[in-house]
Protein backbone atom coordinates (compact mmCIF):
# COMPACT_ATOMS: atom_id res chain seq x y z
CA UNK A 1 0.00 0.00 0.00
CA UNK A 2 1.19 3.50 -0.80
CA UNK A 3 2.21 5.48 2.27
CA UNK A 4 0.73 8.72 3.59
CA UNK A 5 2.43 11.30 5.81
CA UNK A 6 0.50 13.54 8.19
CA UNK A 7 1.54 15.93 10.96
CA UNK A 8 1.33 14.33 14.38
CA UNK A 9 -0.89 17.07 15.79
CA UNK A 10 -2.65 20.32 14.99
CA UNK A 11 -4.60 22.84 17.00
CA UNK A 12 -7.50 25.08 16.12
CA UNK A 13 -9.95 27.43 17.75
CA UNK A 14 -13.66 26.82 17.72
CA UNK A 15 -15.54 28.37 14.78
CA UNK A 16 -12.34 28.70 12.73
CA UNK A 17 -11.48 26.71 9.59
CA UNK A 18 -9.01 23.84 9.86
CA UNK A 19 -6.78 22.56 7.07
CA UNK A 20 -5.38 19.07 7.68
CA UNK A 21 -2.62 18.17 5.20
CA UNK A 22 -1.64 14.76 3.89
CA UNK A 23 1.29 13.88 1.66
CA UNK A 24 1.13 10.79 -0.55
CA UNK A 25 3.93 11.18 -3.07
CA UNK A 26 3.87 7.48 -4.10
CA UNK A 27 0.15 7.44 -4.88
CA UNK A 28 -0.77 5.39 -7.94
CA UNK A 29 -3.14 6.56 -10.63
CA UNK A 30 -6.04 4.49 -9.36
CA UNK A 31 -5.68 5.06 -5.60
CA UNK A 32 -8.57 6.80 -3.93
CA UNK A 33 -7.86 9.21 -1.06
CA UNK A 34 -10.02 8.46 1.96
CA UNK A 35 -10.31 10.31 5.26
CA UNK A 36 -11.59 8.79 8.46
CA UNK A 37 -11.64 10.24 11.95
CA UNK A 38 -11.74 8.66 15.37
CA UNK A 39 -13.35 10.52 18.24
CA UNK A 40 -12.20 9.63 21.75
CA UNK A 41 -13.35 6.18 22.87
CA UNK A 42 -15.17 5.50 19.59
CA UNK A 43 -14.55 3.53 16.43
CA UNK A 44 -13.43 5.42 13.33
CA UNK A 45 -15.99 7.13 11.14
CA UNK A 46 -15.85 7.92 7.46
CA UNK A 47 -15.40 11.58 6.57
CA UNK A 48 -14.88 11.92 2.83
CA UNK A 49 -13.06 10.46 -0.17
CA UNK A 50 -11.97 11.51 -3.64
CA UNK A 51 -9.92 10.55 -6.66
CA UNK A 52 -8.89 13.64 -8.61
CA UNK A 53 -11.46 16.40 -8.21
CA UNK A 54 -12.17 18.33 -5.05
CA UNK A 55 -15.08 16.96 -3.07
CA UNK A 56 -17.57 18.48 -0.65
CA UNK A 57 -20.02 16.86 1.73
CA UNK A 58 -21.87 17.88 4.86
CA UNK A 59 -18.88 17.11 7.07
CA UNK A 60 -15.92 18.53 5.19
CA UNK A 61 -14.21 19.36 1.92
CA UNK A 62 -11.32 17.53 0.31
CA UNK A 63 -8.88 19.48 -1.81
CA UNK A 64 -6.62 17.30 -3.98
CA UNK A 65 -3.47 18.67 -5.57
CA UNK A 66 -3.28 18.59 -9.35
CA UNK A 67 -0.43 16.05 -9.26
CA UNK A 68 -2.32 14.07 -6.56
CA UNK A 69 0.80 13.88 -4.39
CA UNK A 70 -0.93 15.70 -1.57
CA UNK A 71 -4.40 16.51 -0.30
CA UNK A 72 -6.01 18.65 2.37
CA UNK A 73 -9.05 17.94 4.48
CA UNK A 74 -10.89 21.16 5.26
CA UNK A 75 -13.23 21.59 8.19
CA UNK A 76 -14.93 24.89 7.48
CA UNK A 77 -15.88 25.78 11.05
CA UNK A 78 -14.33 23.63 13.72
CA UNK A 79 -16.45 22.65 16.69
CA UNK A 80 -15.40 20.99 19.92
CA UNK A 81 -16.93 17.78 18.58
CA UNK A 82 -14.39 17.79 15.75
CA UNK A 83 -11.56 17.04 18.18
CA UNK A 84 -10.36 13.63 17.00
CA UNK A 85 -7.59 11.73 15.27
CA UNK A 86 -7.85 12.22 11.51
CA UNK A 87 -6.54 9.50 9.21
CA UNK A 88 -5.63 9.96 5.55
CA UNK A 89 -5.72 6.58 3.76
CA UNK A 90 -5.08 5.46 0.19
CA UNK A 91 -7.25 2.69 -1.20
CA UNK A 92 -6.94 0.95 -4.52
CA UNK A 93 -10.22 0.31 -6.32
CA UNK A 94 -11.95 -3.03 -5.85
CA UNK A 95 -10.84 -5.77 -8.15
CA UNK A 96 -12.49 -9.16 -8.13
CA UNK A 97 -10.74 -11.72 -5.96
CA UNK A 98 -8.38 -9.31 -4.18
CA UNK A 99 -8.68 -7.64 -0.83
CA UNK A 100 -8.61 -3.96 -1.66
CA UNK A 101 -11.33 -3.46 0.92
CA UNK A 102 -9.15 -3.24 3.99
CA UNK A 103 -8.08 0.12 5.36
CA UNK A 104 -4.42 0.65 6.23
CA UNK A 105 -4.27 3.25 8.99
CA UNK A 106 -1.21 5.33 9.77
CA UNK A 107 -0.72 7.34 12.94
CA UNK A 108 -3.02 10.16 11.84
CA UNK A 109 -3.22 13.76 13.03
CA UNK A 110 -4.50 14.55 16.50
CA UNK A 111 -6.70 17.64 16.17
CA UNK A 112 -7.28 19.70 19.29
CA UNK A 113 -10.03 22.33 19.18
CA UNK A 114 -9.92 25.13 21.75
CA UNK A 115 -13.11 26.84 22.90
CA UNK B 1 -31.28 2.48 11.78
CA UNK B 2 -29.05 0.13 13.73
CA UNK B 3 -25.32 0.45 13.28
CA UNK B 4 -22.62 -2.15 13.76
CA UNK B 5 -22.84 -3.70 17.20
CA UNK B 6 -20.20 -5.62 19.11
CA UNK B 7 -20.29 -7.69 22.25
CA UNK B 8 -19.12 -7.73 24.88
CA UNK B 9 -18.08 -4.12 25.24
CA UNK B 10 -15.43 -5.12 27.76
CA UNK B 11 -13.78 -8.47 28.41
CA UNK B 12 -11.24 -9.28 31.09
CA UNK B 13 -9.64 -12.69 30.91
CA UNK B 14 -6.71 -14.58 32.30
CA UNK B 15 -3.65 -15.46 30.29
CA UNK B 16 -4.12 -18.78 28.54
CA UNK B 17 -7.91 -18.65 28.33
CA UNK B 18 -9.86 -18.55 25.06
CA UNK B 19 -12.14 -15.63 24.20
CA UNK B 20 -14.84 -15.03 21.61
CA UNK B 21 -15.76 -11.58 20.36
CA UNK B 22 -18.96 -11.02 18.42
CA UNK B 23 -19.83 -8.58 15.65
CA UNK B 24 -23.28 -7.86 14.22
CA UNK B 25 -22.85 -5.91 10.98
CA UNK B 26 -25.35 -3.56 9.41
CA UNK B 27 -28.09 -5.57 7.71
CA UNK B 28 -27.37 -6.06 4.02
CA UNK B 29 -23.68 -5.24 4.22
CA UNK B 30 -21.70 -7.83 2.31
CA UNK B 31 -18.23 -6.98 3.59
CA UNK B 32 -17.07 -7.37 7.19
CA UNK B 33 -13.70 -6.45 8.67
CA UNK B 34 -11.91 -6.94 11.97
CA UNK B 35 -9.24 -4.54 13.20
CA UNK B 36 -7.50 -4.05 16.51
CA UNK B 37 -6.04 -1.03 18.23
CA UNK B 38 -3.46 -1.51 20.92
CA UNK B 39 -2.68 1.17 23.50
CA UNK B 40 -0.65 3.84 21.78
CA UNK B 41 -0.75 1.99 18.47
CA UNK B 42 -2.61 2.63 15.28
CA UNK B 43 -5.41 0.55 13.88
CA UNK B 44 -4.25 -2.80 12.55
CA UNK B 45 -6.18 -4.88 10.00
CA UNK B 46 -6.86 -8.48 11.02
CA UNK B 47 -9.27 -10.21 8.63
CA UNK B 48 -11.81 -9.39 5.93
CA UNK B 49 -14.88 -11.24 4.68
CA UNK B 50 -16.55 -10.35 1.37
CA UNK B 51 -19.67 -12.26 0.42
CA UNK B 52 -18.96 -15.91 -0.31
CA UNK B 53 -15.30 -15.35 -1.21
CA UNK B 54 -12.51 -16.86 0.84
CA UNK B 55 -11.64 -14.47 3.68
CA UNK B 56 -8.46 -12.43 3.60
CA UNK B 57 -6.65 -13.59 6.73
CA UNK B 58 -3.39 -11.80 5.96
CA UNK B 59 -3.57 -9.57 9.03
CA UNK B 60 -4.04 -12.26 11.68
CA UNK B 61 -0.94 -12.07 13.94
CA UNK B 62 -0.75 -15.77 14.81
CA UNK B 63 -2.57 -19.07 14.44
CA UNK B 64 -4.18 -18.43 17.83
CA UNK B 65 -6.49 -16.00 16.05
CA UNK B 66 -9.39 -17.16 13.89
CA UNK B 67 -12.67 -15.75 12.70
CA UNK B 68 -15.79 -16.97 11.05
CA UNK B 69 -18.82 -15.38 9.54
CA UNK B 70 -21.97 -17.45 9.63
CA UNK B 71 -24.73 -17.01 7.09
CA UNK B 72 -23.07 -13.94 5.68
CA UNK B 73 -24.01 -11.91 8.72
CA UNK B 74 -22.73 -12.27 12.28
CA UNK B 75 -19.01 -12.78 12.78
CA UNK B 76 -17.04 -14.19 15.70
CA UNK B 77 -13.37 -13.52 16.33
CA UNK B 78 -11.78 -16.19 18.50
CA UNK B 79 -8.47 -15.84 20.29
CA UNK B 80 -7.11 -19.05 21.78
CA UNK B 81 -4.66 -19.22 24.67
CA UNK B 82 -4.70 -15.46 25.14
CA UNK B 83 -1.48 -13.60 25.88
CA UNK B 84 -0.99 -10.22 27.52
CA UNK B 85 0.04 -8.71 24.18
CA UNK B 86 -3.44 -9.53 22.87
CA UNK B 87 -4.84 -6.77 25.09
CA UNK B 88 -6.37 -4.20 22.75
CA UNK B 89 -9.63 -2.77 21.46
CA UNK B 90 -11.01 -5.05 18.77
CA UNK B 91 -13.06 -3.18 16.19
CA UNK B 92 -15.45 -4.58 13.64
CA UNK B 93 -16.60 -2.73 10.54
CA UNK B 94 -18.96 -3.49 7.70
CA UNK B 95 -19.63 -2.03 4.29
CA UNK B 96 -21.92 -2.57 1.34
CA UNK B 97 -19.40 -3.89 -1.09
CA UNK B 98 -15.71 -3.75 -0.35
CA UNK B 99 -14.99 -0.37 -1.84
CA UNK B 100 -17.52 1.78 -0.06
CA UNK B 101 -17.20 3.51 3.28
CA UNK B 102 -16.78 1.29 6.27
CA UNK B 103 -19.02 1.66 9.29
CA UNK B 104 -17.31 0.80 12.54
CA UNK B 105 -18.73 -0.62 15.72
CA UNK B 106 -17.86 0.68 19.19
CA UNK B 107 -15.28 -2.05 19.75
CA UNK B 108 -14.59 -4.65 22.41
CA UNK B 109 -11.91 -3.78 24.94
CA UNK B 110 -9.99 -6.96 25.75
CA UNK B 111 -7.75 -7.06 28.79
CA UNK B 112 -5.59 -10.13 29.37
CA UNK B 113 -4.26 -10.37 32.91
Tab-separated table of C-alpha atoms in Angstrom:
chain	number	residue	atom	x	y	z
A	1	UNK	CA	0.000	0.000	0.000
A	2	UNK	CA	1.190	3.498	-0.799
A	3	UNK	CA	2.211	5.482	2.268
A	4	UNK	CA	0.733	8.723	3.587
A	5	UNK	CA	2.425	11.301	5.805
A	6	UNK	CA	0.498	13.541	8.190
A	7	UNK	CA	1.540	15.928	10.960
A	8	UNK	CA	1.329	14.328	14.381
A	9	UNK	CA	-0.886	17.066	15.792
A	10	UNK	CA	-2.647	20.320	14.986
A	11	UNK	CA	-4.604	22.844	17.001
A	12	UNK	CA	-7.499	25.077	16.124
A	13	UNK	CA	-9.950	27.434	17.745
A	14	UNK	CA	-13.657	26.822	17.716
A	15	UNK	CA	-15.538	28.368	14.780
A	16	UNK	CA	-12.336	28.703	12.727
A	17	UNK	CA	-11.478	26.714	9.593
A	18	UNK	CA	-9.006	23.845	9.862
A	19	UNK	CA	-6.783	22.564	7.073
A	20	UNK	CA	-5.381	19.074	7.678
A	21	UNK	CA	-2.619	18.169	5.204
A	22	UNK	CA	-1.639	14.759	3.886
A	23	UNK	CA	1.293	13.876	1.657
A	24	UNK	CA	1.130	10.793	-0.548
A	25	UNK	CA	3.931	11.177	-3.071
A	26	UNK	CA	3.870	7.483	-4.099
A	27	UNK	CA	0.147	7.442	-4.881
A	28	UNK	CA	-0.775	5.387	-7.940
A	29	UNK	CA	-3.137	6.564	-10.625
A	30	UNK	CA	-6.043	4.485	-9.362
A	31	UNK	CA	-5.680	5.062	-5.599
A	32	UNK	CA	-8.574	6.800	-3.931
A	33	UNK	CA	-7.856	9.207	-1.062
A	34	UNK	CA	-10.022	8.457	1.964
A	35	UNK	CA	-10.306	10.308	5.256
A	36	UNK	CA	-11.594	8.793	8.460
A	37	UNK	CA	-11.643	10.240	11.951
A	38	UNK	CA	-11.743	8.662	15.375
A	39	UNK	CA	-13.353	10.522	18.238
A	40	UNK	CA	-12.203	9.634	21.751
A	41	UNK	CA	-13.355	6.179	22.870
A	42	UNK	CA	-15.172	5.501	19.594
A	43	UNK	CA	-14.554	3.534	16.435
A	44	UNK	CA	-13.434	5.420	13.332
A	45	UNK	CA	-15.991	7.129	11.144
A	46	UNK	CA	-15.855	7.919	7.461
A	47	UNK	CA	-15.399	11.580	6.565
A	48	UNK	CA	-14.880	11.921	2.825
A	49	UNK	CA	-13.064	10.461	-0.166
A	50	UNK	CA	-11.969	11.513	-3.638
A	51	UNK	CA	-9.915	10.548	-6.657
A	52	UNK	CA	-8.894	13.644	-8.611
A	53	UNK	CA	-11.462	16.399	-8.208
A	54	UNK	CA	-12.167	18.334	-5.050
A	55	UNK	CA	-15.081	16.959	-3.071
A	56	UNK	CA	-17.568	18.478	-0.648
A	57	UNK	CA	-20.016	16.858	1.735
A	58	UNK	CA	-21.866	17.878	4.861
A	59	UNK	CA	-18.885	17.114	7.069
A	60	UNK	CA	-15.924	18.527	5.194
A	61	UNK	CA	-14.210	19.365	1.922
A	62	UNK	CA	-11.325	17.528	0.308
A	63	UNK	CA	-8.880	19.478	-1.813
A	64	UNK	CA	-6.624	17.302	-3.985
A	65	UNK	CA	-3.467	18.674	-5.568
A	66	UNK	CA	-3.285	18.587	-9.354
A	67	UNK	CA	-0.427	16.047	-9.258
A	68	UNK	CA	-2.324	14.068	-6.556
A	69	UNK	CA	0.797	13.879	-4.395
A	70	UNK	CA	-0.931	15.695	-1.573
A	71	UNK	CA	-4.397	16.514	-0.303
A	72	UNK	CA	-6.012	18.654	2.374
A	73	UNK	CA	-9.046	17.937	4.485
A	74	UNK	CA	-10.891	21.156	5.264
A	75	UNK	CA	-13.231	21.591	8.190
A	76	UNK	CA	-14.926	24.894	7.481
A	77	UNK	CA	-15.883	25.778	11.045
A	78	UNK	CA	-14.335	23.626	13.722
A	79	UNK	CA	-16.451	22.652	16.694
A	80	UNK	CA	-15.405	20.989	19.924
A	81	UNK	CA	-16.933	17.784	18.582
A	82	UNK	CA	-14.389	17.788	15.745
A	83	UNK	CA	-11.557	17.041	18.178
A	84	UNK	CA	-10.364	13.631	17.000
A	85	UNK	CA	-7.590	11.734	15.268
A	86	UNK	CA	-7.847	12.219	11.508
A	87	UNK	CA	-6.542	9.501	9.207
A	88	UNK	CA	-5.633	9.958	5.547
A	89	UNK	CA	-5.725	6.575	3.759
A	90	UNK	CA	-5.082	5.464	0.193
A	91	UNK	CA	-7.253	2.691	-1.203
A	92	UNK	CA	-6.939	0.954	-4.517
A	93	UNK	CA	-10.223	0.306	-6.316
A	94	UNK	CA	-11.955	-3.026	-5.847
A	95	UNK	CA	-10.841	-5.773	-8.154
A	96	UNK	CA	-12.492	-9.161	-8.134
A	97	UNK	CA	-10.737	-11.724	-5.961
A	98	UNK	CA	-8.375	-9.310	-4.184
A	99	UNK	CA	-8.682	-7.638	-0.830
A	100	UNK	CA	-8.612	-3.963	-1.655
A	101	UNK	CA	-11.325	-3.456	0.918
A	102	UNK	CA	-9.148	-3.237	3.991
A	103	UNK	CA	-8.076	0.123	5.355
A	104	UNK	CA	-4.420	0.652	6.234
A	105	UNK	CA	-4.271	3.246	8.993
A	106	UNK	CA	-1.209	5.332	9.772
A	107	UNK	CA	-0.725	7.342	12.943
A	108	UNK	CA	-3.019	10.162	11.836
A	109	UNK	CA	-3.217	13.761	13.027
A	110	UNK	CA	-4.501	14.549	16.499
A	111	UNK	CA	-6.704	17.643	16.174
A	112	UNK	CA	-7.276	19.705	19.294
A	113	UNK	CA	-10.031	22.329	19.183
A	114	UNK	CA	-9.918	25.133	21.750
A	115	UNK	CA	-13.111	26.841	22.903
B	1	UNK	CA	-31.279	2.480	11.778
B	2	UNK	CA	-29.053	0.127	13.733
B	3	UNK	CA	-25.323	0.455	13.281
B	4	UNK	CA	-22.615	-2.152	13.760
B	5	UNK	CA	-22.842	-3.696	17.202
B	6	UNK	CA	-20.204	-5.617	19.112
B	7	UNK	CA	-20.294	-7.693	22.246
B	8	UNK	CA	-19.119	-7.731	24.878
B	9	UNK	CA	-18.080	-4.119	25.242
B	10	UNK	CA	-15.430	-5.122	27.757
B	11	UNK	CA	-13.780	-8.466	28.407
B	12	UNK	CA	-11.240	-9.282	31.089
B	13	UNK	CA	-9.642	-12.695	30.909
B	14	UNK	CA	-6.713	-14.577	32.301
B	15	UNK	CA	-3.655	-15.461	30.287
B	16	UNK	CA	-4.120	-18.779	28.539
B	17	UNK	CA	-7.907	-18.651	28.331
B	18	UNK	CA	-9.865	-18.551	25.060
B	19	UNK	CA	-12.145	-15.632	24.201
B	20	UNK	CA	-14.839	-15.033	21.608
B	21	UNK	CA	-15.762	-11.585	20.360
B	22	UNK	CA	-18.958	-11.024	18.424
B	23	UNK	CA	-19.830	-8.576	15.655
B	24	UNK	CA	-23.278	-7.860	14.222
B	25	UNK	CA	-22.846	-5.908	10.979
B	26	UNK	CA	-25.355	-3.555	9.412
B	27	UNK	CA	-28.085	-5.568	7.708
B	28	UNK	CA	-27.369	-6.062	4.023
B	29	UNK	CA	-23.680	-5.237	4.220
B	30	UNK	CA	-21.703	-7.831	2.314
B	31	UNK	CA	-18.232	-6.984	3.594
B	32	UNK	CA	-17.066	-7.366	7.186
B	33	UNK	CA	-13.698	-6.452	8.674
B	34	UNK	CA	-11.910	-6.943	11.968
B	35	UNK	CA	-9.245	-4.536	13.195
B	36	UNK	CA	-7.501	-4.048	16.512
B	37	UNK	CA	-6.043	-1.033	18.228
B	38	UNK	CA	-3.457	-1.515	20.921
B	39	UNK	CA	-2.682	1.169	23.497
B	40	UNK	CA	-0.649	3.841	21.778
B	41	UNK	CA	-0.749	1.991	18.470
B	42	UNK	CA	-2.611	2.629	15.282
B	43	UNK	CA	-5.411	0.552	13.876
B	44	UNK	CA	-4.247	-2.798	12.548
B	45	UNK	CA	-6.185	-4.877	9.998
B	46	UNK	CA	-6.861	-8.478	11.015
B	47	UNK	CA	-9.270	-10.212	8.635
B	48	UNK	CA	-11.808	-9.393	5.932
B	49	UNK	CA	-14.884	-11.238	4.675
B	50	UNK	CA	-16.546	-10.354	1.369
B	51	UNK	CA	-19.670	-12.258	0.421
B	52	UNK	CA	-18.956	-15.911	-0.307
B	53	UNK	CA	-15.301	-15.346	-1.209
B	54	UNK	CA	-12.508	-16.857	0.837
B	55	UNK	CA	-11.644	-14.469	3.676
B	56	UNK	CA	-8.458	-12.433	3.601
B	57	UNK	CA	-6.648	-13.586	6.730
B	58	UNK	CA	-3.393	-11.801	5.955
B	59	UNK	CA	-3.570	-9.574	9.030
B	60	UNK	CA	-4.038	-12.259	11.679
B	61	UNK	CA	-0.945	-12.067	13.944
B	62	UNK	CA	-0.748	-15.767	14.809
B	63	UNK	CA	-2.574	-19.067	14.442
B	64	UNK	CA	-4.180	-18.433	17.827
B	65	UNK	CA	-6.489	-16.004	16.048
B	66	UNK	CA	-9.391	-17.158	13.892
B	67	UNK	CA	-12.670	-15.748	12.705
B	68	UNK	CA	-15.785	-16.969	11.051
B	69	UNK	CA	-18.824	-15.379	9.542
B	70	UNK	CA	-21.972	-17.449	9.626
B	71	UNK	CA	-24.726	-17.012	7.085
B	72	UNK	CA	-23.072	-13.938	5.677
B	73	UNK	CA	-24.012	-11.913	8.723
B	74	UNK	CA	-22.731	-12.268	12.285
B	75	UNK	CA	-19.013	-12.781	12.777
B	76	UNK	CA	-17.044	-14.194	15.695
B	77	UNK	CA	-13.369	-13.520	16.325
B	78	UNK	CA	-11.779	-16.192	18.498
B	79	UNK	CA	-8.472	-15.843	20.294
B	80	UNK	CA	-7.108	-19.048	21.779
B	81	UNK	CA	-4.658	-19.221	24.673
B	82	UNK	CA	-4.702	-15.456	25.137
B	83	UNK	CA	-1.482	-13.604	25.881
B	84	UNK	CA	-0.992	-10.224	27.524
B	85	UNK	CA	0.041	-8.712	24.185
B	86	UNK	CA	-3.442	-9.530	22.872
B	87	UNK	CA	-4.840	-6.766	25.091
B	88	UNK	CA	-6.374	-4.202	22.748
B	89	UNK	CA	-9.631	-2.775	21.459
B	90	UNK	CA	-11.010	-5.053	18.767
B	91	UNK	CA	-13.061	-3.182	16.185
B	92	UNK	CA	-15.448	-4.577	13.641
B	93	UNK	CA	-16.604	-2.732	10.535
B	94	UNK	CA	-18.963	-3.494	7.698
B	95	UNK	CA	-19.627	-2.031	4.287
B	96	UNK	CA	-21.916	-2.570	1.341
B	97	UNK	CA	-19.401	-3.894	-1.086
B	98	UNK	CA	-15.715	-3.753	-0.349
B	99	UNK	CA	-14.989	-0.370	-1.842
B	100	UNK	CA	-17.523	1.776	-0.060
B	101	UNK	CA	-17.197	3.505	3.275
B	102	UNK	CA	-16.778	1.287	6.269
B	103	UNK	CA	-19.021	1.661	9.287
B	104	UNK	CA	-17.309	0.801	12.542
B	105	UNK	CA	-18.731	-0.624	15.722
B	106	UNK	CA	-17.857	0.683	19.195
B	107	UNK	CA	-15.283	-2.046	19.754
B	108	UNK	CA	-14.591	-4.647	22.412
B	109	UNK	CA	-11.907	-3.779	24.938
B	110	UNK	CA	-9.990	-6.955	25.751
B	111	UNK	CA	-7.746	-7.063	28.790
B	112	UNK	CA	-5.589	-10.129	29.367
B	113	UNK	CA	-4.258	-10.365	32.906
